[in-house]
Coordinates of C-alpha atoms (C1' of nucleotides) in Angstrom, one line a residue:
Chain A
X26 CA 0.0 131.2 -21.0
X27 CA 3.1 130.6 -22.2
X28 CA 1.9 130.8 -26.4
X29 CA 5.5 131.3 -27.4
X30 CA 9.3 129.3 -28.3
X31 CA 10.4 127.3 -25.0
X32 CA 13.8 128.3 -24.9
X33 CA 15.1 124.8 -23.6
X34 CA 12.9 122.6 -25.9
X35 CA 14.1 122.0 -29.4
X36 CA 12.6 123.4 -32.1
X37 CA 9.8 122.0 -32.6
X38 CA 8.2 122.4 -29.4
X39 CA 8.0 126.2 -30.7
X40 CA 3.9 126.2 -28.8
X41 CA 2.9 129.0 -31.0
X42 CA 2.6 126.9 -33.5
X43 CA -0.1 124.3 -32.7
X44 CA -3.6 125.0 -32.4
X45 CA -3.9 125.5 -28.7
X46 CA -6.7 122.9 -26.5
X47 CA -6.1 120.2 -29.5
X48 CA -4.5 117.1 -29.4
X49 CA -4.3 113.9 -31.0
X50 CA -3.8 110.7 -29.5
X51 CA -3.0 107.7 -30.7
X52 CA -3.8 104.3 -30.6
X53 CA -1.0 102.0 -33.3
X54 CA -1.3 98.5 -33.2
X55 CA 1.0 95.8 -34.5
X56 CA 0.0 92.4 -34.2
X57 CA 3.2 89.5 -34.6
X58 CA 3.1 85.7 -34.1
X59 CA 2.6 86.7 -30.2
X60 CA -0.8 88.9 -30.0
X61 CA -1.5 92.2 -30.8
X62 CA 0.3 95.1 -29.4
X63 CA -0.3 98.5 -28.7
X64 CA 3.0 100.6 -29.1
X65 CA 3.5 102.9 -26.1
X66 CA 5.8 106.0 -24.9
X67 CA 7.7 105.4 -20.9
X68 CA 8.2 109.2 -19.5
X69 CA 12.2 109.6 -18.5
X70 CA 12.4 109.9 -15.1
X71 CA 9.1 108.8 -13.8
X72 CA 6.6 105.7 -14.4
X73 CA 4.7 107.4 -16.3
X74 CA 3.3 106.0 -19.7
X75 CA 1.0 106.8 -22.2
X76 CA -0.2 106.9 -25.9
X77 CA 1.7 108.8 -28.4
X78 CA 0.4 112.0 -29.7
X79 CA 0.9 115.3 -30.4
X80 CA -0.7 118.4 -31.5
X81 CA -2.0 120.4 -34.7
X82 CA -0.2 122.9 -36.5
X83 CA -2.2 126.1 -37.4
X84 CA -2.4 125.1 -41.1
X85 CA -2.6 121.7 -41.5
X86 CA -5.3 118.8 -41.6
X87 CA -5.8 116.8 -38.0
X88 CA -5.8 113.5 -40.5
X89 CA -1.9 115.3 -41.4
X90 CA -1.8 116.0 -38.5
X91 CA -2.1 112.3 -37.2
X92 CA 0.1 111.1 -40.0
X93 CA 3.2 113.0 -38.9
X94 CA 2.6 112.1 -35.4
X95 CA 2.7 108.9 -36.2
X96 CA 5.7 109.1 -38.9
X97 CA 7.5 110.3 -35.9
X98 CA 7.4 107.6 -33.5
X99 CA 7.1 104.8 -36.3
X100 CA 9.3 106.3 -39.2
X101 CA 6.1 105.1 -41.2
X102 CA 4.1 106.9 -43.5
X103 CA 1.9 104.4 -45.6
X104 CA -0.6 104.2 -42.4
X105 CA -3.9 102.8 -42.0
X106 CA -5.8 105.8 -40.0
X107 CA -8.9 106.0 -38.3
X108 CA -10.1 108.6 -36.9
X109 CA -12.6 107.3 -33.8
X110 CA -13.3 109.6 -30.9
X111 CA -13.1 113.1 -29.8
X112 CA -12.3 112.6 -25.7
X113 CA -13.2 116.6 -24.6
X114 CA -14.6 115.6 -20.3
X115 CA -13.1 117.9 -18.0
X116 CA -11.6 115.4 -15.9
X117 CA -9.1 113.9 -18.3
X118 CA -7.3 117.1 -17.8
X119 CA -5.2 116.3 -15.0
X120 CA -2.2 118.4 -15.5
X121 CA 0.0 116.8 -12.3
X122 CA 1.5 114.2 -14.3
X123 CA 2.8 116.3 -17.4
X124 CA 4.6 118.7 -14.1
X125 CA 5.6 116.2 -13.0
X126 CA 7.4 114.9 -16.1
X127 CA 8.9 118.2 -16.3
X128 CA 10.1 118.8 -12.9
X129 CA 11.8 114.9 -13.2
X130 CA 13.6 116.4 -16.0
X131 CA 14.6 119.8 -15.3
X132 CA 12.1 122.1 -16.3
X133 CA 9.8 124.2 -13.6
X134 CA 6.9 124.8 -15.6
X135 CA 4.6 127.8 -14.9
X136 CA 0.8 126.6 -13.8
X137 CA 0.2 128.0 -16.5
X138 CA 2.8 126.2 -19.2
X139 CA 1.9 125.9 -22.6
X140 CA 1.5 122.0 -22.0
X141 CA -0.4 122.0 -18.6
X142 CA -3.7 123.9 -20.3
X143 CA -7.4 122.1 -20.8
X144 CA -7.0 119.9 -24.4
X145 CA -9.6 118.1 -25.8
X146 CA -8.0 114.9 -27.9
X147 CA -8.7 113.8 -31.3
X148 CA -8.6 109.8 -31.0
X149 CA -6.9 108.0 -34.0
X150 CA -5.8 104.3 -34.3
X151 CA -3.9 103.0 -36.9
X152 CA -3.0 99.6 -38.0
X153 CA 0.5 98.8 -38.7
X154 CA 3.4 95.9 -39.5
X155 CA 5.0 95.4 -36.5
X156 CA 7.8 94.1 -38.0
X157 CA 8.3 97.8 -40.3
X158 CA 8.2 99.8 -37.0
X159 CA 11.2 100.9 -35.5
X160 CA 9.6 102.5 -32.7
X161 CA 11.3 106.1 -31.6
X162 CA 11.4 107.5 -28.6
X163 CA 9.9 111.4 -28.3
X164 CA 11.7 113.9 -26.2
X165 CA 10.5 114.0 -22.8
X166 CA 10.0 110.2 -23.4
X167 CA 12.6 107.4 -23.0
X168 CA 11.1 104.2 -24.2
X169 CA 8.8 103.0 -27.2
X170 CA 7.6 99.9 -27.1
X171 CA 5.4 97.2 -27.8
X172 CA 3.4 95.7 -25.2
X173 CA 0.4 92.7 -25.9
X174 CA -3.0 93.2 -25.2
X175 CA -3.4 92.2 -21.9
X176 CA -0.1 93.4 -20.6
X177 CA 0.0 97.3 -21.0
X178 CA 0.8 99.2 -18.0
X179 CA -1.1 101.6 -16.7
X180 CA -2.0 104.7 -18.9
X181 CA -2.3 108.8 -17.8
X182 CA -4.7 110.7 -18.4
X183 CA -7.7 108.0 -19.7
X184 CA -5.7 106.4 -22.4
X185 CA -6.8 103.1 -21.3
X186 CA -10.4 104.5 -21.9
X187 CA -8.7 105.5 -25.3
X188 CA -7.0 102.4 -26.1
X189 CA -10.7 100.0 -25.0
X190 CA -13.2 102.4 -27.4
X191 CA -10.7 101.8 -29.9
X192 CA -10.7 97.7 -29.7
X193 CA -13.9 98.1 -29.5
X194 CA -14.6 99.2 -33.0
X195 CA -11.4 97.8 -34.2
X196 CA -13.6 94.9 -33.5
X197 CA -17.2 96.1 -34.7
X198 CA -15.4 96.7 -38.2
X199 CA -12.8 93.2 -38.6
X200 CA -15.3 91.9 -40.6
X201 CA -16.1 94.6 -43.0
X202 CA -12.5 96.6 -43.6
X203 CA -9.6 95.1 -44.4
X204 CA -8.2 95.3 -41.3
X205 CA -5.7 92.3 -41.4
X206 CA -4.5 93.8 -45.5
X207 CA -2.2 96.6 -42.3
X208 CA -1.3 94.1 -40.4
X209 CA 0.2 91.3 -42.2
X210 CA 2.5 91.2 -45.3
X211 CA 1.1 90.8 -48.8
X212 CA 1.0 87.1 -48.8
X213 CA -0.4 85.2 -45.9
X214 CA -1.9 81.4 -44.8
X215 CA -5.1 81.1 -44.4
X216 CA -4.4 80.2 -40.6
X217 CA -1.9 82.7 -39.9
X218 CA -5.3 85.1 -41.1
X219 CA -7.3 83.4 -38.2
X220 CA -4.6 83.6 -35.6
X221 CA -5.0 87.7 -36.3
X222 CA -8.8 87.7 -36.0
X223 CA -8.7 85.4 -32.7
X224 CA -6.2 87.9 -31.2
X225 CA -8.1 91.2 -32.2
X226 CA -11.4 89.3 -31.7
X227 CA -10.2 88.1 -28.2
X228 CA -11.8 84.2 -29.2
X229 CA -10.9 80.8 -30.2
X230 CA -12.9 81.0 -33.9
X231 CA -13.5 77.9 -35.6
X232 CA -11.4 76.4 -39.3
X233 CA -13.9 76.3 -41.3
X234 CA -16.2 78.7 -40.7
X235 CA -13.4 81.0 -40.4
X236 CA -12.2 79.6 -43.6
X237 CA -15.5 80.0 -45.3
X238 CA -17.0 83.4 -44.1
X239 CA -13.7 85.0 -45.3
X240 CA -13.7 83.5 -49.2
X241 CA -17.5 84.7 -49.2
X242 CA -16.7 88.3 -48.3
X243 CA -15.2 88.5 -51.1
X244 CA -12.4 90.9 -49.4
X245 CA -9.4 87.8 -50.6
X246 CA -7.5 86.6 -53.8
X247 CA -6.4 83.5 -53.6
X248 CA -3.3 82.9 -54.9
X249 CA -2.2 79.9 -57.0
X250 CA 1.2 79.6 -55.7
X251 CA 2.0 77.2 -52.2
X252 CA 4.2 78.2 -49.5
X253 CA 7.2 75.6 -49.3
X254 CA 9.0 74.9 -46.3
X255 CA 6.4 74.0 -43.9
X256 CA 5.9 71.3 -41.5
X257 CA 3.0 69.6 -42.9
X258 CA 0.6 70.2 -46.1
X259 CA 2.0 73.6 -47.8
X260 CA -1.3 75.8 -47.6
X261 CA -1.9 78.4 -49.9
X262 CA -1.6 81.9 -49.8
X263 CA -3.9 84.9 -49.8
X264 CA -3.9 88.7 -50.1
X265 CA -6.6 91.5 -50.0
X266 CA -8.1 92.5 -53.4
X267 CA -7.3 96.1 -53.6
X268 CA -10.4 97.5 -55.0
X269 CA -10.9 100.0 -52.1
X270 CA -9.3 103.2 -51.2
X271 CA -6.1 101.8 -49.5
X272 CA -6.6 104.4 -46.4
X273 CA -10.4 104.6 -45.3
X274 CA -11.0 107.6 -42.7
X275 CA -14.3 106.4 -40.7
Chain B
X29 CA -6.5 137.4 -32.2
X30 CA -9.8 139.4 -30.9
X31 CA -9.7 137.7 -27.9
X32 CA -12.2 139.2 -25.6
X33 CA -15.6 140.8 -25.7
X34 CA -16.9 141.7 -29.3
X35 CA -18.7 145.6 -28.2
X36 CA -21.8 144.5 -30.1
X37 CA -22.4 141.5 -29.6
X38 CA -24.6 140.3 -27.3
X39 CA -22.9 138.7 -24.3
X40 CA -23.1 135.8 -24.3
X41 CA -20.9 136.2 -27.7
X42 CA -17.8 137.6 -25.6
X43 CA -15.7 135.5 -27.2
X44 CA -12.7 135.4 -24.4
X45 CA -15.1 132.4 -22.4
X46 CA -14.3 129.9 -25.2
X47 CA -12.0 127.5 -26.2
X48 CA -10.5 128.8 -30.1
X49 CA -10.3 127.3 -32.3
X50 CA -13.0 124.2 -31.7
X51 CA -16.4 124.3 -31.7
X52 CA -19.5 121.8 -32.4
X53 CA -21.7 121.8 -35.4
X54 CA -25.2 119.7 -34.9
X55 CA -27.2 117.5 -36.5
X56 CA -30.7 117.9 -35.2
X57 CA -32.9 115.2 -36.8
X58 CA -36.7 115.1 -36.0
X59 CA -39.7 113.1 -37.6
X60 CA -43.0 113.3 -38.9
X61 CA -45.3 111.5 -41.3
X62 CA -44.1 113.3 -44.1
X63 CA -40.6 111.9 -43.7
X64 CA -37.4 112.6 -42.1
X65 CA -35.9 116.1 -40.9
X66 CA -33.1 118.3 -40.1
X67 CA -32.6 121.3 -38.6
X68 CA -31.3 124.5 -40.2
X69 CA -30.3 128.2 -39.9
X70 CA -31.2 131.0 -41.2
X71 CA -28.8 133.7 -41.3
X72 CA -30.1 137.2 -41.9
X73 CA -29.7 139.4 -44.7
X74 CA -27.9 136.8 -46.8
X75 CA -28.9 133.4 -48.3
X76 CA -26.5 131.2 -46.1
X77 CA -28.2 128.4 -44.5
X78 CA -26.4 126.3 -41.7
X79 CA -26.6 123.5 -39.2
X80 CA -26.5 124.9 -35.7
X81 CA -23.4 125.0 -33.7
X82 CA -21.8 127.0 -31.3
X83 CA -18.1 126.9 -29.1
X84 CA -16.9 125.0 -25.7
X85 CA -16.4 127.2 -22.4
X86 CA -13.2 126.9 -21.7
X87 CA -14.6 124.6 -18.2
X88 CA -17.2 122.7 -19.4
X89 CA -17.1 118.9 -21.5
X90 CA -17.7 119.2 -25.0
X91 CA -20.9 116.9 -24.4
X92 CA -22.6 119.3 -22.0
X93 CA -21.6 122.1 -24.2
X94 CA -23.7 119.8 -27.4
X95 CA -26.2 119.4 -24.9
X96 CA -26.6 123.2 -24.2
X97 CA -26.2 123.6 -27.8
X98 CA -29.3 121.8 -28.4
X99 CA -31.0 123.6 -25.9
X100 CA -30.4 127.0 -27.4
X101 CA -32.3 126.3 -30.5
X102 CA -34.9 123.2 -29.6
X103 CA -35.9 124.1 -25.9
X104 CA -34.8 120.4 -25.1
X105 CA -32.8 119.2 -22.1
X106 CA -32.9 115.6 -22.4
X107 CA -31.8 115.1 -26.0
X108 CA -30.5 111.5 -27.4
X109 CA -26.8 112.6 -28.3
X110 CA -24.3 110.6 -31.0
X111 CA -20.2 112.3 -31.2
X112 CA -19.6 111.0 -34.1
X113 CA -16.6 112.8 -36.3
X114 CA -14.8 115.7 -35.8
X115 CA -14.3 118.0 -39.0
X116 CA -10.8 119.2 -39.4
X117 CA -9.4 119.3 -43.2
X118 CA -8.6 122.8 -44.4
X119 CA -10.3 123.2 -47.0
X120 CA -13.4 123.8 -44.6
X121 CA -11.8 127.2 -43.2
X122 CA -13.4 129.4 -45.6
X123 CA -13.7 132.8 -43.7
X124 CA -15.8 134.6 -46.5
X125 CA -19.2 133.3 -45.3
X126 CA -18.8 134.8 -41.9
X127 CA -17.8 137.8 -43.0
X128 CA -20.3 138.2 -45.3
X129 CA -22.8 137.4 -43.1
X130 CA -21.4 140.0 -39.9
X131 CA -20.8 142.5 -42.8
X132 CA -24.5 142.5 -44.0
X133 CA -25.7 143.1 -39.9
X134 CA -23.7 146.4 -39.4
X135 CA -20.5 144.6 -38.4
X136 CA -16.9 145.3 -39.8
X137 CA -15.3 141.8 -38.5
X138 CA -11.3 142.8 -39.1
X139 CA -10.1 139.9 -40.3
X140 CA -8.2 138.1 -37.3
X141 CA -11.2 138.4 -35.8
X142 CA -12.4 135.1 -33.3
X143 CA -15.3 133.8 -35.5
X144 CA -13.1 133.7 -38.8
X145 CA -10.2 132.0 -37.4
X146 CA -9.4 128.5 -39.1
X147 CA -12.1 126.2 -36.2
X148 CA -11.9 122.2 -36.4
X149 CA -15.9 120.8 -35.5
X150 CA -16.9 118.1 -33.5
X151 CA -19.6 116.5 -35.5
X152 CA -23.1 115.7 -32.7
X153 CA -25.9 114.2 -34.2
X154 CA -29.2 114.4 -32.0
X155 CA -32.5 112.8 -32.1
X156 CA -35.6 114.9 -31.1
X157 CA -39.1 114.6 -31.3
X158 CA -40.7 117.2 -33.5
X159 CA -43.4 117.9 -32.1
X160 CA -41.9 118.9 -29.1
X161 CA -39.8 121.0 -30.0
X162 CA -40.0 124.9 -30.3
X163 CA -37.3 126.2 -33.0
X164 CA -35.3 129.3 -31.6
X165 CA -33.3 131.5 -34.2
X166 CA -30.0 132.7 -32.8
X167 CA -28.2 136.7 -32.6
X168 CA -27.5 136.2 -36.2
X169 CA -29.7 133.9 -37.9
X170 CA -33.7 135.3 -38.4
X171 CA -35.0 131.4 -38.8
X172 CA -34.4 127.7 -38.0
X173 CA -36.6 125.7 -39.1
X174 CA -37.3 121.9 -39.9
X175 CA -36.1 120.7 -43.9
X176 CA -37.4 117.7 -44.9
X177 CA -34.2 115.2 -45.2
X178 CA -34.3 115.6 -49.5
X179 CA -34.9 119.7 -49.4
X180 CA -32.9 120.5 -47.6
X181 CA -31.0 124.1 -48.6
X182 CA -27.6 124.3 -50.0
X183 CA -25.2 124.6 -46.5
X184 CA -21.8 126.8 -45.8
X185 CA -18.7 124.9 -45.2
X186 CA -18.6 121.0 -45.3
X187 CA -21.8 121.2 -43.6
X188 CA -23.9 119.3 -46.6
X189 CA -21.1 116.2 -45.5
X190 CA -21.5 116.7 -42.0
X191 CA -25.3 115.9 -42.8
X192 CA -24.0 112.8 -45.1
X193 CA -21.7 111.3 -42.7
X194 CA -24.5 111.6 -39.9
X195 CA -26.8 109.8 -41.9
X196 CA -25.2 107.3 -42.7
X197 CA -23.7 106.3 -38.6
X198 CA -27.7 106.7 -38.3
X199 CA -28.5 104.3 -41.0
X200 CA -25.8 101.8 -39.8
X201 CA -27.2 101.4 -35.9
X202 CA -31.1 102.2 -36.8
X203 CA -31.2 98.3 -36.2
X204 CA -29.0 97.7 -33.6
X205 CA -29.6 101.4 -30.7
X206 CA -33.5 102.3 -30.0
X207 CA -33.2 105.0 -32.5
X208 CA -36.5 105.2 -32.9
X209 CA -37.7 106.1 -29.0
X210 CA -35.9 109.2 -29.9
X211 CA -38.1 110.1 -32.7
X212 CA -41.3 109.2 -32.0
X213 CA -44.0 109.5 -28.8
X214 CA -43.7 107.3 -25.9
X215 CA -46.2 104.6 -27.6
X216 CA -47.0 103.5 -31.4
X217 CA -48.2 100.8 -34.3
X218 CA -45.9 99.0 -35.8
X219 CA -46.9 100.8 -39.1
X220 CA -46.3 104.1 -37.3
X221 CA -42.3 102.4 -36.8
X222 CA -41.8 101.3 -40.3
X223 CA -42.8 104.0 -41.8
X224 CA -40.4 105.9 -39.5
X225 CA -37.6 103.3 -41.0
X226 CA -38.4 103.1 -44.5
X227 CA -37.6 107.6 -44.1
X228 CA -34.5 106.8 -42.3
X229 CA -33.1 103.9 -44.3
X230 CA -35.0 105.4 -47.9
X231 CA -36.3 102.3 -48.5
X232 CA -39.2 100.5 -48.9
X233 CA -39.3 97.8 -46.4
X234 CA -41.4 94.7 -46.0
X235 CA -44.3 95.0 -43.7
X236 CA -44.1 91.2 -42.1
X237 CA -40.2 91.2 -42.5
X238 CA -39.7 93.9 -40.4
X239 CA -42.7 93.5 -37.8
X240 CA -40.9 90.1 -36.9
X241 CA -37.9 91.3 -36.9
X242 CA -38.0 94.3 -34.8
X243 CA -40.5 91.9 -32.3
X244 CA -36.8 89.3 -32.5
X245 CA -34.9 92.0 -31.8
X246 CA -36.3 92.4 -27.9
X247 CA -36.1 96.2 -27.9
X248 CA -39.4 96.6 -28.2
X249 CA -42.5 95.5 -26.0
X250 CA -46.0 95.3 -26.5
X251 CA -48.2 96.7 -24.8
X252 CA -51.7 95.1 -23.8
X253 CA -54.1 97.7 -25.5
X254 CA -54.8 98.7 -28.7
X255 CA -55.8 102.2 -30.5
X256 CA -59.1 103.1 -30.9
X257 CA -60.9 105.2 -33.8
X258 CA -58.0 104.0 -36.3
X259 CA -59.7 103.4 -40.1
X260 CA -60.0 99.7 -39.9
X261 CA -58.6 97.3 -37.5
X262 CA -57.4 98.3 -34.7
X263 CA -53.6 97.5 -34.2
X264 CA -51.5 96.9 -30.9
X265 CA -49.0 99.9 -29.0
X266 CA -45.3 99.1 -29.0
X267 CA -42.7 101.5 -26.5
X268 CA -39.6 100.4 -26.2
X269 CA -38.2 99.0 -23.2
X270 CA -36.0 101.2 -20.7
X271 CA -33.1 98.8 -20.3
X272 CA -30.6 100.2 -21.9
X273 CA -29.2 103.7 -20.9
X274 CA -31.3 106.2 -22.3
X275 CA -28.5 108.6 -23.5
X276 CA -26.0 106.2 -25.4
X277 CA -23.0 108.9 -26.0
X278 CA -21.7 106.3 -29.1
Chain C
dC16 C1' -70.0 92.4 -47.4
dC17 C1' -65.6 95.0 -49.0
dA18 C1' -61.7 96.9 -48.4
dA19 C1' -58.1 98.6 -45.7
dA20 C1' -55.1 97.6 -42.0
dA21 C1' -52.9 94.5 -38.7
dG22 C1' -51.2 90.5 -37.4
dT23 C1' -49.6 85.0 -38.0
dG24 C1' -48.6 81.2 -40.6
dT25 C1' -45.8 79.0 -44.1
dT26 C1' -42.0 78.2 -47.3
dA27 C1' -37.5 78.9 -49.6
dA28 C1' -32.9 80.9 -49.4
dG29 C1' -28.6 82.3 -47.7
dC30 C1' -24.9 81.8 -43.8
dA31 C1' -23.7 80.1 -39.1
dT32 C1' -22.0 76.1 -37.2
dA33 C1' -20.8 72.0 -36.1
dC34 C1' -19.0 67.9 -37.5
dA35 C1' -16.7 64.6 -41.2
dC36 C1' -13.2 63.4 -44.4
dC37 C1' -10.0 64.0 -47.9
dC38 C1' -4.8 65.9 -49.4
dA39 C1' -0.4 67.5 -48.7
dT40 C1' 4.1 66.8 -46.6
dG41 C1' 7.8 66.0 -43.4
dA42 C1' 9.6 63.2 -39.3
Chain D
dT27 C1' 3.0 55.6 -42.2
dC28 C1' 1.7 59.0 -39.0
dA29 C1' 0.5 62.9 -37.2
dT30 C1' -0.4 67.4 -38.8
dG31 C1' -2.3 71.3 -40.8
dG32 C1' -5.0 73.0 -44.4
dG33 C1' -9.2 72.4 -47.4
dT34 C1' -14.0 70.7 -49.3
dG35 C1' -18.4 68.1 -48.6
dT36 C1' -22.6 68.0 -46.1
dA37 C1' -26.2 68.6 -42.2
dT38 C1' -28.4 71.7 -39.2
dG39 C1' -30.3 75.3 -37.4
dC40 C1' -31.4 80.2 -37.5
dT41 C1' -32.6 84.2 -39.9
dT42 C1' -34.7 86.4 -43.6
dA43 C1' -38.0 87.7 -48.3
dA44 C1' -41.7 86.4 -50.5
dC45 C1' -46.2 85.2 -50.1
dA46 C1' -50.9 83.6 -48.7
dC47 C1' -54.2 83.7 -44.7
dT48 C1' -56.9 85.5 -41.1
dT49 C1' -58.5 89.0 -38.2
dT50 C1' -60.5 93.0 -37.4
dT51 C1' -62.4 97.4 -38.3
dG52 C1' -65.8 101.6 -40.9
dG53 C1' -68.2 102.2 -44.4

DNA sequence: CCAAAAGTGTTAAGCATACACCCATGA
DNA sequence: TCATGGGTGTATGCTTAACACTTTTGG
């Protein structure tokens, strides 16, 4: 198996610097008024789409690798990260899509090319502020853009399962971790927070019940000021208390 | 790095058959009247202890590898398995303990020996019936026995953290998954079930509240028969309904 | 008949749900 | 002043916790 530098690739594709057989894939969630979104890569000269992913350097912690991969695609480096599952069955290792991607872009990889080996992939999900992200395609991808959670294109490998699993865990933890802190701006109204929750949980929530539940949870603090310029009554602004550590893995 | 067969090791230690850099470690929970226990390996001619672990074959799904490793140490093959976290920081990769284990048993590994490389380890936990297990030490280990959850020896690498994390997740899920089915025999009394839960959660539970909570959960069914020979009033026997799949990963 | 374990009844507290009502604001 | 979004009060039902009571069994 070719384990050294691939002469036609940029330097970051010097495969020998990475742990073999182990990859990272990221489900990057963002939120705007029209709902929850995921950042998806589209590959050049093909109709393949995938989650942003990458590899782990030989002297790099896996969490640091995930952070680096996220920064490469979003430009952000203070990101809420959650490692949620390791995907490693045999069916997921289908070399065909990657082979076709390489061939359609001028490479003719041998069957034992490093990129075509079997990978076990560590799934991370990230919560980022949609507006702060500058999506950046990678070397073989020519698009990197947001897709609504219900309008995802077909994804290669088992990436659809990864999205499903990440969503499941996001929904499980939405009331116990300060999910909103990472998807909204610093200050927000209760209505904005409720719309976020409805988008994550994919269901309508009762306004008053939600209001009290969030206040009772103790995660929020109400700021004295009110928002100006709204169409009707000025709502209070809220923010998350910063008692707990900012980045919580697991 | 030596990647082929190590002449002094048995055939199962033909390192080339495994994925490099990736390991599996298992927190195997068992339960007897005196509490929750974990199966721990002790290494020959040293005072090192570790969780049972192993490696993944190149054409083997990670869940299958975990099952195989469990079967090697317990003799059981129908085991409740839960992959709970991937451990991959740099501090966990300390070659010294393994080097000393090998040296104290007649091997003189070079510094780039396969076993001394950096590993990312997938943590699985298993729930097994304590009485059905026949613990089997491995090649370098001469003991394989149960330790009470509060009497664990010091463990190598980050295995203590793995135990802690596994316990945390076991506790989180104890009321929503049919944990007891895998740690008790087919039929049990409510009192036995309560003692198990108290042992897992490490706290006393209210008898009547526990009774009703378990019955309302719908996971249990009451069997008509009663136990005979008990010292006092004959309790009902209960068992878990078998609606849900037996092995639930995640 | 008493002690101990097991099952059930009762009450109070806590939380979610649902609805009603009031407040503030711009059109 | 009215429509609308936002905040709070109140009634109902469900879950949990705590305690009392009854049932069953062996000594």
